[in-house]
């Protein structure tokens, strides 16, 4: 598994897990009070085998930080030690595996989104043997050789040796990947639902909540979802502001209570709106049990919601941008807003001595709040020339040192944790190391326009702040709050309320943050990372541009920036800015990369839902399934149907069983369940004309009470289906189709009926499932049936290809004298509910007549002996009736497919035609699909003359037989050809495709 | 959350034709096939569901005699086909039934959008069904005989975990 | 999954209930035998496949069972109109 | 500059500042001998072979966006040649041979990786279909072998061959030379090599019209950056082929559908080969970076949106989870769509058109990446000579008139 966690754990426990009276000491970075965590109960969890304590309401990330743990992962390419950067979905570094045993291991989870529960076991990834000592980091020694796209330039080896595939690729693949896929099948259940609403609000920050309140108060059916465990967004870490006169957090509680009380509003925490799809369909992924220590087996792990919303309101907030400077990826360097969130929401100090580097006012909020909490804020380095907005002023007033026009030039680690940072002034080259255990950075905020863009909304560049904002949205979609450029609480609430026409809440006590453009240092070099997860550095971006990768999509693909599991949520804007700078074009000209679902990764299981095993696709069984099971049938899947393939008796394999079934049916009688055949009742004065236009055969001339074989062509002239047309009355036909063609044939017929010939008075009704079909075939078929039938079924009264409604065993049945076996045959159609009774009446009589039940395999042999085709076996969509030796019905006019048959290549002499094949060795059964050639030792590249479509041992002939499609085949009867098989070529003689009773005498008795 | 019961066997007739066919059939059958889209009319144990502009499903007790109806339609161009054994009906009852159905049915099943008295063909997961809301918490689900087991299992699964 | 207004059911219905049935308003030559191979190939195979508004057929197979015509923009996938077969393209 | 370990070493000493642009970002000249419309893999390969093998130098490739940004950027990179019909076998095998040496020919590692493509059978009918393929391929000298479920699992250990799934695996056909290549590298490698031979690759230059002369022959292309004259034009625009051909008044037997694909988050190597199941619609391999690359289906309707419905991803993941139940907890990291141009017989159209001087290469649908080198090669020769290369000859536009279709769809549901 992952390293050797247990052993590693012991080691770390000695170092970290200081015990006191048999109990782990609580974490050291937790504040004494404040935050929203449940402090009374300790939650025990482990990371890389070391045990820790956390609080209720913690995420794995907050709990680790509370324990002073910053190092949580290794980067993809260089295995650089990495710490927690963010507090939410955007986290690029802190990817962990959560192990729950029994197939419940999940890789690549963001520690910032994993909720703590008692006994949680998490592990770091992509390191060996341990997170602390990772040999993979040796790659860094070769880093100069591994710039962007290095693999395209090398690892090819000398020509002709395939060294890439044989040598280099296996090495690359061994190194690649982050977490490990589980080895055991996932036992958890997943569920999937559709939902509908008037308003879907994605994101439950102040903007989203205000929007949901307004919508809900107006009576709209509303769904408010948020990916976090607790709705509230920025309000969860707002301690100063008052909304409508009450503290923000109180307003939040009141608002949520009000929403909960509205029956038409549904608030869904732990639910990510991950994708916007055409026509206002939004995909939501709800996590149901992952946060529970002991989930109920009744609950699905996750639910997929496919929501159709009249209005989609996006309130997904903004994502803080990192700064790109050398060493910006060190554990201990994190986003300032995240640090503030850890403090105010989880009561966790991310460090005790912090330096803050920022290009945006909001970082001063972190400075102020951290200072208030007793953290030593040693300096705020503002990268802007001036830092004199209200927030910087407030910071200075609070005694925090502010350096405007500063720069971060490097960082230094002690062990695997930041211990100092090198700062300089932009202008004078002075530089100085500051010692600190956390460096907080902020490079402005990127509105989370992901869903807006996915919904095909346009983006608009706002140069002053250096952000893309939602432009013209897709119909029914709107964006509010920080994702729409709102920079403060008041604005977020106002936009939210306005989206539903609600009253705008009044905000007091918030010091405004002045927005400014993002900071780009176009020349920054070295270990200055743009994409943390994929180890893309500013150097790589510039190199890509220099190598001609000018489009931002090229830069992305060449550097791999934004291709990681975070999809560049934090990094993409920096990447864009650097690429634009390298090209010397403005950012908007370069544009963004495409926003694609999902917003954050979604489990395969969630998307697949409950569809597994029999829920993957329905298992359709015939009304006689239980009877077949009782007879010991072996089933095969034909489409969704289970069909009895053969009925082995003791000691029989398939071949023996089939031989017996075939021989017995020919000698006496056989009973076959043909219920899966498609059936369509075609009714109306124009029914005959209609069918005449759809089938190759002459249907109009068919007399009531009689049946005719029919072949249906596609308009392109190829055989599409076949069946029997039984004319029940002048205006009524019972039409059968193949099992797998049933739905398609009905659709094809409806198409012509409704749109091509709407003037025809005819209707189609599917009766496939109404009728069960019991085929009784064989020379003794009539003997089996006659005593059960109320009526005359003699050859005179019910000749071959006749149909009659009769009672059989007291059951009203539609009796058709048809045969797919070449024997005297009856197909008894009985209403499905009566099928078992009919079977029970027939089965002993079959036995008494020395007959058998038989399955699809015997049916195939019986029909092949007669040269009857199976659509889909003798045909494959490229076969014309002429190829099969079928003639167009006499006196017919136009019908579907006819015109196509007259195209030059449909008449070509070299078309493959249906023939019989007899192998030289009568015991040898050719392989189906085998090719036919003229030479006994065909050199590679020999053109095939045709192929074997069906091949069996024929009990009736006492030898093997085969059907084949052969170029100019009918002309070749008697020719000797070859069928190359793996073990050598087999000589075959071309024969007529009917092997048994060509005159059909057996049918008519 | 809800219960699934099986409806007793029924007589099911697929009626096709122009509005006057519906009118005349109504007199003989006892329930007028609705002309309004996606509606069902019901009288006692008989019902007529609009399935398409010239298509109705007539439901009657299993011992009902269709010959009277056939006779009444004599002379009008139409199609009447017995499909009694082609489908089964699952009867869902309970407040959670709509939610369970919505696991596989993409229609809006809120009573404002799918009120009692509405009926239509639609889908449930991988199969087609005919869905008729008979009351606020009562649903009649017509499902092909060979797919009934799937439908039952599907709904049972969808109802778990709430 | 698209939401398609059905003129027979008189409401918007989900794509899952429909089967797409190709370009609309293709007319089968009234006398196919009289059509030359090129004209016949045009009917059988050649399609406008526009980038923009397309008139296409859908069958509301799990609904009213009817074929309908729909005008849809193939770039935005927005539906502009739906109407019954035989009616003029709006 | 030749790419090699040596050049990499040298450049690393200079901080990688010395790499030249891999291709020139050309601006249009007034006239060329040949203009290729569409800088996808096929268009770039065509230009490269025109320059490298056909003695032509004055060639432009005109691209509306960024080169390689169409389906070349979006496909699941499955390469194989075990098609059914001789015509298809010939062109895909031609391509396969070129793949084997492509990295060296282009001096660009396109990461062609013959890891084996395994096609699963789930029904008796499937078994018949794959057997027929195996026989046909063997006769053509193309490797393809039949595997038992156990052998299939040995080849791909995470494959579930148990009876507990709806459609258990009954067998598989394996083409060992089949595999994958790095899609982007293919476009870039051809672009670089073509550019080095003097081909102008003109990006951000949508073709807005095809101008014809009085006598009907092609005169050149109208573009957003002006008119470009050329006596020969090759349209290689994949999903947009209908739109372009309509500019010359030619109706095509094509429909353009959104085809989706998706990737999981990267995980350590679990999947050594490519597995495809046409019957239950699952197509999966693992990239060298570690993501599982999964091909989903097309939407039901034609669209140029490069985006499709959520149910398409769901459908394919249902199948993936049936076959690979240990992957159910992995997560979809990104999904996207391409626009594929589908012909009625699912085979491409390569060759002349009714407009003299206008050539087209399209209709590769869901499966043309694997053909990139072969398609470009035969198309280049077709354009240069003015008549079809023998391998391209069967793939005429005219086959839809005469009925000589090459129907790969008939025997297998899709042709990835
Ligand atoms: C999701 C997906 C998965 C796939 N999987 C596979 C697979 O596994 N194996 C396989 O073999 N094939 C696969 N394919 C198919 C394969 O990608 C395509 O058949 C093949 O890439 C098409 O050729 P191309 O590369 O030249 O097309 P493209 O790369 O699409 O090139 C066409 C170019 O023409 C340009 N263009 C269009 N209109 C204009 C205009 N007016 N002016 C200028 N330029 C224009 C486009 O911008 C584009 O760059 C897949 C396709 C998709 C979408
Ligand atoms: N300069 C800025 O833009 C900026 C910077 C920092 C903070 N703020 C503050 O942020 C607040 C803005 O309020 P807001 O409501 O717009 O944003 P917010 O950040 O408070 O709320 C957004 C919420 O959306 C959720 N979310 C995001 N994507 C989601 C998805 N795909 N699915 C489900 N949930 C998702 C998040 O979990 C979060 O709870 C104000 O208080 C403002 O002061 C603004
Ligand atoms: C074989 C293959 C592998 C891919 N791997 C990744 C990946 O690891 N990460 C990622 O974000 N995107 C990946 N993509 C998807 C691309 O980011 C992108 O979505 C695709 O090229 C389509 O372009 P578009 O989304 O910009 O329209 C991959 C694409 C292909 C074809
Ligand atoms: Zn309808």
Coordinates of C-alpha atoms in Angstrom, one line a residue, chain A residues 607-1005:
Chain A
X607 CA -21.9 9.8 -12.3
X608 CA -22.7 6.1 -12.8
X609 CA -25.3 6.1 -10.0
X610 CA -27.0 2.9 -9.2
X611 CA -26.4 1.5 -12.6
X612 CA -24.5 -1.7 -11.9
X613 CA -25.3 -5.3 -12.6
X614 CA -28.9 -5.7 -13.4
X615 CA -29.5 -2.0 -12.9
X616 CA -26.9 -1.3 -15.6
X617 CA -29.3 -2.6 -18.2
X618 CA -32.7 -4.3 -17.6
X619 CA -32.8 -8.0 -17.8
X620 CA -35.8 -8.9 -19.9
X621 CA -37.1 -12.4 -19.5
X622 CA -39.9 -14.0 -21.4
X623 CA -43.1 -15.3 -19.8
X624 CA -41.5 -18.7 -20.0
X625 CA -38.3 -17.9 -18.2
X626 CA -39.2 -19.9 -15.1
X627 CA -40.0 -22.9 -17.3
X628 CA -36.7 -22.6 -19.1
X629 CA -34.8 -22.4 -15.7
X630 CA -36.7 -25.5 -14.5
X631 CA -35.5 -27.3 -17.7
X632 CA -31.9 -26.4 -16.9
X633 CA -31.4 -23.9 -19.6
X634 CA -28.2 -22.1 -20.2
X635 CA -29.0 -18.6 -21.2
X636 CA -27.5 -16.1 -23.6
X637 CA -27.9 -12.3 -23.7
X638 CA -29.6 -11.2 -26.9
X639 CA -30.0 -7.4 -26.5
X640 CA -31.6 -7.1 -23.1
X641 CA -33.2 -10.4 -23.4
X642 CA -32.2 -13.6 -21.7
X643 CA -32.8 -16.4 -24.1
X644 CA -32.4 -20.1 -23.5
X645 CA -29.4 -21.2 -25.6
X646 CA -29.5 -24.9 -24.9
X647 CA -30.8 -27.4 -22.4
X648 CA -27.9 -29.7 -21.4
X649 CA -28.8 -33.0 -19.9
X650 CA -26.5 -34.7 -17.5
X651 CA -23.0 -35.0 -19.0
X652 CA -23.7 -33.0 -22.1
X653 CA -21.7 -30.0 -23.2
X654 CA -23.2 -27.5 -25.6
X655 CA -22.4 -29.4 -28.7
X656 CA -23.9 -32.6 -27.5
X657 CA -27.0 -30.9 -26.2
X658 CA -27.5 -29.0 -29.5
X659 CA -27.0 -32.1 -31.6
X660 CA -29.6 -33.9 -29.5
X661 CA -32.0 -31.1 -29.6
X662 CA -31.7 -30.7 -33.4
X663 CA -31.9 -34.4 -34.1
X664 CA -34.9 -34.9 -31.8
X665 CA -36.8 -32.0 -33.3
X666 CA -36.2 -33.3 -36.8
X667 CA -37.1 -36.8 -35.8
X668 CA -40.1 -36.1 -33.6
X669 CA -40.9 -32.6 -32.2
X670 CA -39.3 -29.7 -30.5
X671 CA -40.7 -27.0 -28.3
X672 CA -39.1 -23.5 -28.5
X673 CA -39.8 -20.3 -26.7
X674 CA -39.9 -17.6 -29.5
X675 CA -41.5 -15.0 -27.3
X676 CA -38.8 -12.4 -27.8
X677 CA -39.8 -11.9 -31.5
X678 CA -41.0 -8.4 -32.1
X679 CA -44.7 -8.2 -33.0
X680 CA -46.6 -5.3 -34.4
X681 CA -50.3 -5.2 -35.1
X682 CA -50.9 -3.2 -38.3
X683 CA -54.5 -2.1 -38.5
X684 CA -56.5 0.1 -40.9
X685 CA -57.9 0.2 -44.3
X686 CA -54.6 1.0 -45.8
X687 CA -52.6 -1.6 -43.8
X688 CA -51.8 -3.8 -46.8
X689 CA -50.7 -0.9 -49.0
X690 CA -48.5 0.3 -46.1
X691 CA -46.8 -3.0 -45.7
X692 CA -46.4 -3.4 -49.4
X693 CA -44.4 -0.2 -49.4
X694 CA -42.1 -1.4 -46.6
X695 CA -41.3 -4.9 -47.5
X696 CA -39.6 -6.5 -50.5
X697 CA -42.4 -9.1 -50.8
X698 CA -45.9 -8.7 -52.2
X699 CA -48.1 -8.2 -49.2
X700 CA -51.1 -6.6 -50.8
X701 CA -51.9 -9.8 -52.5
X702 CA -51.8 -11.8 -49.4
X703 CA -55.2 -13.4 -48.5
X704 CA -56.7 -13.1 -45.0
X705 CA -55.8 -16.1 -43.0
X706 CA -52.5 -16.5 -44.7
X707 CA -48.9 -15.6 -43.8
X708 CA -46.0 -14.5 -45.9
X709 CA -42.3 -14.1 -45.2
X710 CA -41.2 -10.5 -45.5
X711 CA -37.9 -8.7 -45.8
X712 CA -37.5 -5.1 -44.9
X713 CA -34.8 -2.9 -46.5
X714 CA -33.3 0.3 -45.4
X715 CA -33.8 3.2 -47.8
X716 CA -30.2 2.5 -48.9
X717 CA -31.3 -0.9 -50.1
X718 CA -29.7 -3.1 -47.5
X719 CA -31.5 -5.9 -45.6
X720 CA -32.6 -4.5 -42.3
X721 CA -35.0 -7.0 -40.8
X722 CA -37.3 -9.9 -41.6
X723 CA -40.4 -11.5 -40.3
X724 CA -43.7 -12.9 -41.0
X725 CA -46.7 -10.9 -42.1
X726 CA -49.9 -12.7 -41.0
X727 CA -53.0 -11.2 -42.5
X728 CA -55.8 -11.6 -39.9
X729 CA -58.4 -9.6 -41.8
X730 CA -58.4 -7.4 -44.8
X731 CA -57.5 -4.5 -42.5
X732 CA -55.4 -6.2 -39.9
X733 CA -51.9 -7.8 -39.9
X734 CA -49.9 -9.4 -37.3
X735 CA -46.3 -8.7 -38.3
X736 CA -43.2 -10.2 -36.6
X737 CA -39.7 -8.7 -36.5
X738 CA -36.4 -10.0 -35.3
X739 CA -35.8 -9.9 -31.5
X740 CA -33.2 -7.2 -31.6
X741 CA -34.8 -5.3 -34.5
X742 CA -38.2 -4.9 -32.8
X743 CA -37.9 -1.3 -31.6
X744 CA -36.0 -0.1 -34.6
X745 CA -38.5 -1.6 -37.1
X746 CA -41.4 0.0 -35.3
X747 CA -39.7 3.3 -35.4
X748 CA -38.9 2.9 -39.1
X749 CA -42.5 2.1 -39.8
X750 CA -43.8 5.0 -37.7
X751 CA -41.4 7.3 -39.5
X752 CA -42.9 6.5 -42.9
X753 CA -46.4 6.3 -41.6
X754 CA -46.3 9.7 -39.9
X755 CA -44.1 11.7 -42.1
X756 CA -43.9 10.2 -45.6
X757 CA -47.5 8.9 -46.0
X758 CA -49.6 10.6 -43.5
X759 CA -52.6 10.1 -45.8
X760 CA -52.6 6.3 -45.2
X761 CA -55.2 5.2 -42.8
X762 CA -53.2 2.7 -40.7
X763 CA -52.0 2.4 -37.2
X764 CA -49.2 0.4 -35.5
X765 CA -49.4 -1.2 -32.1
X766 CA -46.6 -3.1 -30.5
X767 CA -47.8 -6.4 -29.2
X768 CA -44.4 -7.9 -28.6
X769 CA -45.0 -8.4 -24.9
X770 CA -48.6 -9.2 -25.1
X771 CA -48.0 -12.4 -27.0
X772 CA -45.9 -15.3 -25.8
X773 CA -44.8 -17.5 -28.6
X774 CA -44.4 -21.2 -28.3
X775 CA -43.0 -22.8 -31.4
X776 CA -43.9 -26.5 -31.9
X777 CA -41.8 -27.9 -34.7
X778 CA -41.1 -31.3 -36.1
X779 CA -42.9 -34.1 -37.9
X780 CA -45.0 -34.8 -34.9
X781 CA -45.8 -31.2 -34.1
X782 CA -49.4 -31.6 -35.1
X783 CA -49.8 -34.8 -33.1
X784 CA -48.5 -32.9 -30.1
X785 CA -50.9 -30.0 -30.6
X786 CA -54.0 -31.4 -32.1
X787 CA -55.6 -32.9 -29.0
X788 CA -55.2 -29.6 -27.2
X789 CA -56.7 -27.5 -30.0
X790 CA -60.4 -26.7 -30.2
X791 CA -60.6 -26.8 -34.0
X792 CA -59.1 -28.4 -37.1
X793 CA -55.4 -28.0 -37.6
X794 CA -55.0 -30.5 -40.3
X795 CA -52.8 -29.7 -43.3
X796 CA -55.9 -28.9 -45.3
X797 CA -57.5 -26.7 -42.7
X798 CA -54.4 -25.0 -41.5
X799 CA -51.8 -25.4 -44.3
X800 CA -48.2 -24.1 -44.1
X801 CA -48.3 -20.3 -43.9
X802 CA -51.8 -20.1 -42.6
X803 CA -53.0 -18.2 -39.5
X804 CA -56.1 -18.8 -37.4
X805 CA -57.3 -17.7 -34.0
X806 CA -58.0 -20.9 -32.0
X807 CA -58.2 -22.1 -28.5
X808 CA -55.3 -24.2 -27.3
X809 CA -55.7 -25.9 -24.0
X810 CA -58.6 -23.6 -23.4
X811 CA -56.4 -20.5 -24.0
X812 CA -57.3 -18.1 -26.8
X813 CA -54.4 -18.3 -29.2
X814 CA -53.2 -17.0 -32.5
X815 CA -51.9 -20.1 -34.3
X816 CA -49.5 -19.6 -37.2
X817 CA -48.3 -22.4 -39.4
X818 CA -44.8 -21.1 -39.9
X819 CA -41.5 -22.8 -39.6
X820 CA -38.0 -21.7 -39.0
X821 CA -36.8 -25.2 -38.8
X822 CA -37.9 -26.6 -42.1
X823 CA -40.3 -29.0 -40.4
X824 CA -44.0 -28.9 -40.0
X825 CA -44.3 -26.0 -37.6
X826 CA -46.7 -24.2 -35.5
X827 CA -46.1 -21.0 -33.7
X828 CA -48.7 -20.6 -31.0
X829 CA -49.1 -17.0 -29.9
X830 CA -50.8 -16.9 -26.5
X831 CA -51.4 -13.9 -24.2
X832 CA -48.4 -13.7 -21.9
X833 CA -50.2 -14.5 -18.7
X834 CA -51.4 -17.9 -20.1
X835 CA -48.0 -18.9 -21.5
X836 CA -46.9 -21.0 -18.4
X837 CA -50.2 -22.9 -18.5
X838 CA -49.8 -23.6 -22.2
X839 CA -46.2 -24.7 -21.7
X840 CA -47.4 -27.0 -19.0
X841 CA -50.0 -28.5 -21.3
X842 CA -47.6 -28.9 -24.2
X843 CA -44.5 -30.1 -22.3
X844 CA -45.7 -33.6 -21.4
X845 CA -47.1 -34.1 -24.8
X846 CA -43.7 -33.2 -26.4
X847 CA -42.1 -35.7 -24.1
X848 CA -44.6 -38.3 -25.0
X849 CA -44.0 -37.7 -28.7
X850 CA -40.3 -38.4 -28.1
X851 CA -39.6 -34.7 -28.5
X852 CA -37.5 -32.1 -26.7
X853 CA -37.3 -28.5 -25.7
X854 CA -34.7 -26.7 -27.6
X855 CA -32.8 -23.4 -27.4
X856 CA -31.5 -20.7 -29.7
X857 CA -28.4 -22.7 -30.7
X858 CA -30.4 -25.6 -32.0
X859 CA -32.7 -23.2 -33.7
X860 CA -29.7 -21.7 -35.5
X861 CA -28.6 -25.2 -36.7
X862 CA -32.1 -26.1 -37.8
X863 CA -32.5 -23.0 -39.9
X864 CA -29.0 -23.2 -41.3
X865 CA -29.6 -26.7 -42.6
X866 CA -32.5 -25.1 -44.5
X867 CA -30.4 -22.1 -45.6
X868 CA -32.7 -19.6 -43.8
X869 CA -30.8 -16.5 -43.0
X870 CA -30.5 -14.7 -39.7
X871 CA -30.5 -11.0 -40.0
X872 CA -27.3 -9.8 -38.3
X873 CA -25.5 -13.1 -39.0
X874 CA -25.9 -13.6 -42.7
X875 CA -26.4 -9.9 -43.1
X876 CA -24.4 -7.0 -41.6
X877 CA -25.9 -3.9 -43.0
X878 CA -24.1 -4.3 -46.3
X879 CA -26.1 -7.1 -47.8
X880 CA -28.8 -6.7 -50.4
X881 CA -31.7 -9.1 -51.1
X882 CA -30.1 -9.9 -54.3
X883 CA -27.0 -11.0 -52.5
X884 CA -29.2 -13.4 -50.5
X885 CA -30.8 -14.7 -53.7
X886 CA -34.1 -13.1 -52.8
X887 CA -36.4 -11.7 -55.4
X888 CA -38.7 -8.7 -55.3
X889 CA -42.3 -9.7 -54.9
X890 CA -44.2 -10.0 -58.2
X891 CA -46.0 -6.9 -59.5
X892 CA -44.6 -4.6 -56.9
X893 CA -44.2 -0.9 -57.4
X894 CA -41.9 1.3 -55.4
X895 CA -41.0 0.2 -51.9
X896 CA -38.5 1.4 -49.4
X897 CA -35.0 0.6 -50.6
X898 CA -36.0 -0.3 -54.1
X899 CA -34.5 2.6 -55.9
X900 CA -31.2 2.1 -54.1
X901 CA -31.0 -1.5 -55.5
X902 CA -30.6 0.0 -59.0
X903 CA -27.4 1.9 -58.2
X904 CA -24.4 0.6 -60.2
X905 CA -22.5 -1.0 -57.4
X906 CA -25.6 -2.7 -56.0
X907 CA -25.7 -4.7 -59.2
X908 CA -22.0 -5.5 -59.5
X909 CA -21.1 -9.0 -60.5
X910 CA -18.5 -9.3 -57.7
X911 CA -21.0 -8.7 -54.9
X912 CA -20.8 -11.2 -52.1
X913 CA -23.7 -13.7 -52.4
X914 CA -25.1 -16.3 -50.1
X915 CA -23.8 -19.8 -50.7
X916 CA -23.3 -23.0 -48.8
X917 CA -19.9 -24.4 -48.0
X918 CA -18.9 -28.0 -47.4
X919 CA -15.5 -28.6 -46.0
X920 CA -13.4 -31.4 -47.4
X921 CA -13.3 -32.9 -44.0
X922 CA -16.9 -33.5 -43.0
X923 CA -16.0 -33.6 -39.3
X924 CA -14.5 -30.2 -39.4
X925 CA -16.7 -27.3 -38.5
X926 CA -15.4 -24.1 -40.0
X927 CA -15.0 -21.0 -37.8
X928 CA -17.6 -18.4 -38.2
X929 CA -16.0 -15.2 -39.6
X930 CA -13.3 -17.2 -41.3
X931 CA -12.3 -15.8 -44.7
X932 CA -12.5 -17.5 -48.1
X933 CA -9.7 -17.4 -50.7
X934 CA -8.8 -19.1 -53.9
X935 CA -5.3 -20.3 -52.9
X936 CA -4.5 -22.9 -50.3
X937 CA -1.6 -20.8 -49.0
X938 CA -2.6 -17.2 -49.4
X939 CA 0.3 -14.7 -49.0
X940 CA -0.4 -11.9 -46.5
X941 CA -2.5 -9.2 -48.2
X942 CA -4.5 -11.7 -50.2
X943 CA -7.9 -10.3 -51.0
X944 CA -10.7 -12.3 -49.4
X945 CA -13.4 -13.6 -51.7
X946 CA -15.9 -13.8 -48.8
X947 CA -16.4 -15.0 -45.3
X948 CA -18.2 -17.7 -43.4
X949 CA -21.4 -16.4 -41.8
X950 CA -22.7 -19.5 -40.1
X951 CA -21.2 -22.8 -39.4
X952 CA -22.4 -25.9 -37.5
X953 CA -22.3 -29.6 -37.4
X954 CA -25.5 -30.7 -39.0
X955 CA -27.0 -33.8 -37.4
X956 CA -29.4 -34.2 -40.4
X957 CA -26.5 -34.4 -42.9
X958 CA -24.1 -36.1 -40.5
X959 CA -21.4 -33.6 -41.4
X960 CA -20.5 -30.0 -41.0
X961 CA -22.2 -27.3 -43.0
X962 CA -21.6 -23.6 -43.5
X963 CA -23.3 -20.6 -45.0
X964 CA -21.1 -17.9 -46.5
X965 CA -21.1 -14.7 -48.4
X966 CA -18.9 -15.2 -51.4
X967 CA -18.0 -12.8 -54.3
X968 CA -20.0 -13.9 -57.3
X969 CA -20.9 -16.9 -55.2
X970 CA -23.8 -18.3 -57.1
X971 CA -21.7 -18.7 -60.1
X972 CA -19.1 -20.6 -58.2
X973 CA -21.3 -23.5 -57.1
X974 CA -19.1 -26.6 -57.2
X975 CA -15.8 -24.6 -57.1
X976 CA -13.2 -25.6 -54.6
X977 CA -11.9 -22.8 -52.4
X978 CA -10.0 -22.4 -49.2
X979 CA -10.6 -21.2 -45.7
X980 CA -7.4 -20.2 -44.0
X981 CA -7.5 -21.0 -40.3
X982 CA -4.7 -20.6 -37.7
X983 CA -3.9 -24.3 -38.1
X984 CA -3.8 -24.3 -41.9
X985 CA -6.0 -23.9 -44.9
X986 CA -9.2 -25.9 -45.2
X987 CA -10.5 -26.9 -48.6
X988 CA -14.1 -26.3 -49.1
X989 CA -16.6 -26.9 -51.9
X990 CA -19.1 -24.2 -52.8
X991 CA -22.7 -25.5 -52.6
X992 CA -26.2 -24.3 -52.7
X993 CA -27.2 -22.7 -49.4
X994 CA -30.1 -25.1 -48.7
X995 CA -28.7 -28.4 -47.4
X996 CA -31.9 -30.1 -46.4
X997 CA -35.2 -30.7 -48.2
X998 CA -34.8 -28.1 -50.9
X999 CA -38.3 -28.8 -52.1
X1000 CA -39.8 -28.0 -48.7
X1001 CA -41.7 -31.2 -48.6
X1002 CA -41.3 -31.5 -44.8
X1003 CA -43.0 -28.2 -44.3
X1004 CA -46.2 -28.9 -46.0
X1005 CA -47.2 -32.2 -44.4

